[in-house]
mmCIF file of C-alpha atoms and ligand atoms in Angstrom:
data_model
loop_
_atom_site.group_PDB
_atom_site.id
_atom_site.type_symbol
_atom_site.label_atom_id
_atom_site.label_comp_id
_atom_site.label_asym_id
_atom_site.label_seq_id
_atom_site.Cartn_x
_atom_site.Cartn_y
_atom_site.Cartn_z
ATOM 1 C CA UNK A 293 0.000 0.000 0.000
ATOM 2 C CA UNK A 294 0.937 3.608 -1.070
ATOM 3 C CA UNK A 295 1.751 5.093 2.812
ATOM 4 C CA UNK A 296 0.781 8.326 1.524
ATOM 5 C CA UNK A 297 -2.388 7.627 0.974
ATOM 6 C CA UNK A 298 -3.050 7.631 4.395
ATOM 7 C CA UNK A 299 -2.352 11.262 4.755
ATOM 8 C CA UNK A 300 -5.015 13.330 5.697
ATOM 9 C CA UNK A 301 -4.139 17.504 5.933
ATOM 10 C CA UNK A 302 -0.977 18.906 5.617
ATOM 11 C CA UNK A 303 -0.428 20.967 9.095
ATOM 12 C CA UNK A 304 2.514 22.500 8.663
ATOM 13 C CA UNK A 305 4.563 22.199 5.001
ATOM 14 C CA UNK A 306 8.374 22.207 4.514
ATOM 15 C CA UNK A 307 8.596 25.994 3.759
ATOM 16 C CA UNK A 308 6.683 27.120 6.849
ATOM 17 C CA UNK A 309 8.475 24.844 9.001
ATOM 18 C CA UNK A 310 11.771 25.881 6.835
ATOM 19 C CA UNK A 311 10.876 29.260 7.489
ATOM 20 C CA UNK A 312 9.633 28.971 11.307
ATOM 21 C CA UNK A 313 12.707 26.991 12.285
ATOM 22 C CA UNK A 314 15.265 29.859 10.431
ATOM 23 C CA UNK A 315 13.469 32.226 12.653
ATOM 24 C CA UNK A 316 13.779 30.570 15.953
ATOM 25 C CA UNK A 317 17.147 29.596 15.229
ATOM 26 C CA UNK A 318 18.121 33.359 14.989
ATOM 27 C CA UNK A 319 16.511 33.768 18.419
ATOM 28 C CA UNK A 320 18.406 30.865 19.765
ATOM 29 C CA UNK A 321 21.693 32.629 18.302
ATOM 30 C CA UNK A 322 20.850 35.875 20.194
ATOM 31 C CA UNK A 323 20.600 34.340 23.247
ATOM 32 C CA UNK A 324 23.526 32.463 23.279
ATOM 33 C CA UNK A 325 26.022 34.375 21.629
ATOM 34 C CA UNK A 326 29.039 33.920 24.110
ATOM 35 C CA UNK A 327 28.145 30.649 25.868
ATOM 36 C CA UNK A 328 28.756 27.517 25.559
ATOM 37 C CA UNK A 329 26.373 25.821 23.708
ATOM 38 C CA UNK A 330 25.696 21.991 23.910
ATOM 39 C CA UNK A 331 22.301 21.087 22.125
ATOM 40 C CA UNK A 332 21.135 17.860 23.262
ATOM 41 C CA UNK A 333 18.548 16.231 20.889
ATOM 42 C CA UNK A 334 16.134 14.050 21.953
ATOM 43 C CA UNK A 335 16.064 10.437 19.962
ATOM 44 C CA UNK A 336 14.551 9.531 17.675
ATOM 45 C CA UNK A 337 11.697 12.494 16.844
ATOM 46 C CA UNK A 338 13.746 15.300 17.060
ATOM 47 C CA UNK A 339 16.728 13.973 14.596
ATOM 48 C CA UNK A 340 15.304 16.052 11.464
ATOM 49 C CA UNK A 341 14.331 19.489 13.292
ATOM 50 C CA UNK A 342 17.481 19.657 14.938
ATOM 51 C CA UNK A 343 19.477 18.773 11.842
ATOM 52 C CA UNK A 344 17.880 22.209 10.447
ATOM 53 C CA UNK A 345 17.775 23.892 13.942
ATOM 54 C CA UNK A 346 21.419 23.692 14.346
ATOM 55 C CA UNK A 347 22.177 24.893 10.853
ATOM 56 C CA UNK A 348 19.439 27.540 11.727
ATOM 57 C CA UNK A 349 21.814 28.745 14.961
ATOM 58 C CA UNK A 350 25.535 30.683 13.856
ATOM 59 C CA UNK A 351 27.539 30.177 16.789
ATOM 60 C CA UNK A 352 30.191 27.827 17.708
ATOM 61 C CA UNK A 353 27.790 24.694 19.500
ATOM 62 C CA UNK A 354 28.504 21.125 20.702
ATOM 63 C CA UNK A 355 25.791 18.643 19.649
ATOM 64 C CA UNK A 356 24.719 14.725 21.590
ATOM 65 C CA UNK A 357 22.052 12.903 21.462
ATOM 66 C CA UNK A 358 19.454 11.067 24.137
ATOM 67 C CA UNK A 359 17.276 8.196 23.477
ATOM 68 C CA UNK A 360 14.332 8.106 25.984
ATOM 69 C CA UNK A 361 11.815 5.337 25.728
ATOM 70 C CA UNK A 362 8.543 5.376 27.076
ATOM 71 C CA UNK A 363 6.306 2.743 28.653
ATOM 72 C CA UNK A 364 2.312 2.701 29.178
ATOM 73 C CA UNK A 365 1.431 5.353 26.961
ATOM 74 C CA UNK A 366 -2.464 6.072 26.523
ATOM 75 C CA UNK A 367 -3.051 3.840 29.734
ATOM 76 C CA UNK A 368 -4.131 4.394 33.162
ATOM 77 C CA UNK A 369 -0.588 2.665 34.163
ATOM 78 C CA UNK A 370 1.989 5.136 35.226
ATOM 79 C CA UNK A 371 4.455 5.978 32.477
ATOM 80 C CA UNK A 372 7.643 3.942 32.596
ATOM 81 C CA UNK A 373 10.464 6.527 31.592
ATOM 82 C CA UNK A 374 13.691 4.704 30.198
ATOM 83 C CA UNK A 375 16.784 6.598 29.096
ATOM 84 C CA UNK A 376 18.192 3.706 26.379
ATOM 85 C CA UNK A 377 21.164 6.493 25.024
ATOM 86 C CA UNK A 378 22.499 8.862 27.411
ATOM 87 C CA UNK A 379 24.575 11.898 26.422
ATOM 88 C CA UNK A 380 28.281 11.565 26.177
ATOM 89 C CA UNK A 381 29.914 15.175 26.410
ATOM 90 C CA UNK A 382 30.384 16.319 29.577
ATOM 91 C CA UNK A 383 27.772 19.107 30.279
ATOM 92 C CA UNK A 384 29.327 20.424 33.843
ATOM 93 C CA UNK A 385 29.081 24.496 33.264
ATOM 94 C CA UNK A 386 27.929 24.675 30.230
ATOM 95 C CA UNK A 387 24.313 25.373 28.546
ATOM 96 C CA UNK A 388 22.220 22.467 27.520
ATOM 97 C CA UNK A 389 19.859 23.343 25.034
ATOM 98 C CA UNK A 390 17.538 20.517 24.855
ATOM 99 C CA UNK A 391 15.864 19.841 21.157
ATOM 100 C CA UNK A 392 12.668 17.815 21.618
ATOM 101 C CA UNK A 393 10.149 17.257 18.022
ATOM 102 C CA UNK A 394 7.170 16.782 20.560
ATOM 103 C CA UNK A 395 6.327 18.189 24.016
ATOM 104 C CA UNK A 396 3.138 16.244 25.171
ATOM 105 C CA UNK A 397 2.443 14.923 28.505
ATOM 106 C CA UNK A 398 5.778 16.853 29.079
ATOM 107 C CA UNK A 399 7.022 13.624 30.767
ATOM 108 C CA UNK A 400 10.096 12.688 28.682
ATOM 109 C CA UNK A 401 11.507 16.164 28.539
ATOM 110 C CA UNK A 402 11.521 16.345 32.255
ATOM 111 C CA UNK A 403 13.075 13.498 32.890
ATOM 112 C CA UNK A 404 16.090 14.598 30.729
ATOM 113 C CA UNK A 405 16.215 17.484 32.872
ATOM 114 C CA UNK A 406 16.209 16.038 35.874
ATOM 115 C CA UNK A 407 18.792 13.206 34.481
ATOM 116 C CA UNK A 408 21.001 16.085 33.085
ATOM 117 C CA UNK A 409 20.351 19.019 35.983
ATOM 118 C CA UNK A 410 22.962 16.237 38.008
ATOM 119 C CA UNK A 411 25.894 16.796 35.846
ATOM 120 C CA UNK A 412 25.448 20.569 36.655
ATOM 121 C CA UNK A 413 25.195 22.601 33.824
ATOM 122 C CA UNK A 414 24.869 26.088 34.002
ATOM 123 C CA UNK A 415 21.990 26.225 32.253
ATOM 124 C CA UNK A 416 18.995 23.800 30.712
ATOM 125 C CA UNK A 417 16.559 25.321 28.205
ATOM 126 C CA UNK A 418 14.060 23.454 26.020
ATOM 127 C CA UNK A 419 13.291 24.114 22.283
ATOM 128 C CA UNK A 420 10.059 22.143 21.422
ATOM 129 C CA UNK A 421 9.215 21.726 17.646
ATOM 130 C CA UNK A 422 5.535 21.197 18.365
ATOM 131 C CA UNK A 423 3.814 21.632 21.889
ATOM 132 C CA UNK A 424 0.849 20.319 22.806
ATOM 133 C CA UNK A 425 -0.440 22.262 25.764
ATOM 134 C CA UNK A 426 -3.990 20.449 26.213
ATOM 135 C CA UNK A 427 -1.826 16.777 27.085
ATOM 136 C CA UNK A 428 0.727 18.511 29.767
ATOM 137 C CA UNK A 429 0.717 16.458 32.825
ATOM 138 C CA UNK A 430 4.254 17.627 34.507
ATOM 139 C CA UNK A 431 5.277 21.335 33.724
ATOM 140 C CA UNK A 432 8.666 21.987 31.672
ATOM 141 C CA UNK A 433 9.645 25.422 31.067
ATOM 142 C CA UNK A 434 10.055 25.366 27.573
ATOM 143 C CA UNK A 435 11.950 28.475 26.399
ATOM 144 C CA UNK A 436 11.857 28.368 22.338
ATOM 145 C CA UNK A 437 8.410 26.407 21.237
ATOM 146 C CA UNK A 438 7.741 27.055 16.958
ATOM 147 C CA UNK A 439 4.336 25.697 16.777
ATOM 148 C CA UNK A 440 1.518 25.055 19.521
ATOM 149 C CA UNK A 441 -0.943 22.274 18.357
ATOM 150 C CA UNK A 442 -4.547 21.169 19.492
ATOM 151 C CA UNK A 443 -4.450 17.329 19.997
ATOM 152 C CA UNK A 444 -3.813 16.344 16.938
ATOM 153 C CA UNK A 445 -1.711 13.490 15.739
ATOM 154 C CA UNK A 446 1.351 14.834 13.545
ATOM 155 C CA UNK A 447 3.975 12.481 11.742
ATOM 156 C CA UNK A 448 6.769 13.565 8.819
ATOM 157 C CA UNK A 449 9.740 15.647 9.360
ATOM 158 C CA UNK A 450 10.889 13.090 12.016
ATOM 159 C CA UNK A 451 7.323 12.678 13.758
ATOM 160 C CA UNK A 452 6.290 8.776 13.140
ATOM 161 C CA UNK A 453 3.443 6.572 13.330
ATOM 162 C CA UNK A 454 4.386 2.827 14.167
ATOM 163 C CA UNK A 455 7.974 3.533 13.138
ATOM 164 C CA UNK A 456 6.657 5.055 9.738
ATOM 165 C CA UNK A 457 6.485 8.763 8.340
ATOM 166 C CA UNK A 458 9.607 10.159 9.731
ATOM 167 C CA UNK A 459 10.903 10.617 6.462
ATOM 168 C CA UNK A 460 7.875 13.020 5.738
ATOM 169 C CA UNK A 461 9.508 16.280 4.562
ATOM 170 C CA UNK A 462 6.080 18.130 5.763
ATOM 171 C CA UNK A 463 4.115 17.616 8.980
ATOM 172 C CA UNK A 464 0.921 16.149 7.973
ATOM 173 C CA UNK A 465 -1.983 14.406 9.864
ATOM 174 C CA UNK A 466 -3.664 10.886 8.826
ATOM 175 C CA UNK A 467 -6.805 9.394 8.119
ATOM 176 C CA UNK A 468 -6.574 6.140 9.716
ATOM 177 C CA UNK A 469 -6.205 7.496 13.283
ATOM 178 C CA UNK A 470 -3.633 5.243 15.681
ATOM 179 C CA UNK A 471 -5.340 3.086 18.240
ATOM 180 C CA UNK A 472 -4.764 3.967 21.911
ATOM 181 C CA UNK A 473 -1.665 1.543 22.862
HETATM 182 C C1 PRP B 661 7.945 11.346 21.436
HETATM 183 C C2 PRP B 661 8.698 12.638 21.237
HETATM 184 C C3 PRP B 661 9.090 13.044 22.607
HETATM 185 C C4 PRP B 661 8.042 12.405 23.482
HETATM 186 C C5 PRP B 661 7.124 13.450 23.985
HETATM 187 O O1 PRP B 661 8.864 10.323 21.454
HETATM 188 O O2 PRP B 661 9.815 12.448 20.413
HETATM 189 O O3 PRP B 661 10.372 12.602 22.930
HETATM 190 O O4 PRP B 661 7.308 11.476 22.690
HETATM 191 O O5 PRP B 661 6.076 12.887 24.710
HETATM 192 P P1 PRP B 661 5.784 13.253 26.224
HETATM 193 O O6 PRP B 661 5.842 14.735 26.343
HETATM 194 O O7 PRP B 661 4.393 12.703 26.439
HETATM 195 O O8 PRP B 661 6.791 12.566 27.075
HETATM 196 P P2 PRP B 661 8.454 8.808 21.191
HETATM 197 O O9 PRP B 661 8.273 8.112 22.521
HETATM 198 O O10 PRP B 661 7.309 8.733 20.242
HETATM 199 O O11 PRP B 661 9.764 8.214 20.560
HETATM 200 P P3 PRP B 661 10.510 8.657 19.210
HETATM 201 O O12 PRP B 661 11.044 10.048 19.426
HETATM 202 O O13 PRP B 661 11.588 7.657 19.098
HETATM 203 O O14 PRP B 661 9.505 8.609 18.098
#
């Protein structure tokens, strides 16, 4: 089957997102001009924003990666947050800029606080892709945000469904929607 026929709307095409991320990247730049810069993006969503976030950002920058994995999604189980890659530069006085695709229940992103605020940085800020407000169920102060969404379900331009759609170049929604897991 064609996987594109399962697209529904286009939310957010590549030159809006091309031109949304250019912009926050220049804010990002601002900001951080003379510090030390370590973006930390969050695996495996956030892989194609921050690719064009970081280009997006003209200063001198370290960049790692975290994996986070979570458990009992959708259920009335507690979430089950597991870190499966952990950062490898050391972060101690410097300023973590966290690059997330998706901010939802808020869950993942403040557990890589918490798991990086130990390694004492001197500073953590978040840049969220997409937030979701309406989902939030553990507040993260999340400094750069370049699109708030309703509670919709978004794949492409990293986003996936079932492991699918990440190679989207646009952020679409679909017709079939995802059961609950
Ligand atoms: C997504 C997204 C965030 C997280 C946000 O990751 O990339 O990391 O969910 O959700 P939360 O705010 O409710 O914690 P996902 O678990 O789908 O993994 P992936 O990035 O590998 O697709």
């Amino acid at each position: 089957m064609d996987y594109k026929k399962n697209i529904d709307k286009v939310l957010y095409d590549r030159d809006i997102l091309a031109a949304r991320v250019v912009e926050v990247g220049r804010q990002i730049r601002a900001d951080y001009a003379g510090k030390d810069l370590v973006a930390v993006t969050v695996l495996k969503g956030a892989f194609v924003f921050a690719a064009d976030l970081i280009r997006a950002i003209d200063l001198p920058m370290a960049v790692d990666f975290a994996e986070i994995i979570s458990y009992g999604e959708g259920t009335e189980i507690a979430e089950e947050v597991v870190l499966t890659k952990d950062v490898a530069v050391n972060v101690k006085g410097r300023d973590v800029l966290i690059v997330e695709d998706i901010v939802d229940t808020g869950l993942t992103t403040a557990f890589l606080v918490d798991h990086l605020r130990i390694r004492d940085p001197r500073s953590i800020q978040i840049c969220a892709l997409l937030y979701k407000p309406a989902m939030q169920r553990v507040e993260v102060p999340l400094r750069y945000v370049c699109f708030e969404v309703g509670d919709v379900f978004a794949v492409g331009y990293g986003l996936d469904y079932a492991g699918q759609y990440r190679n989207l170049p646009d952020i679409v929604t679909l017709k079939e929607i995802p059961p609950e897991e």
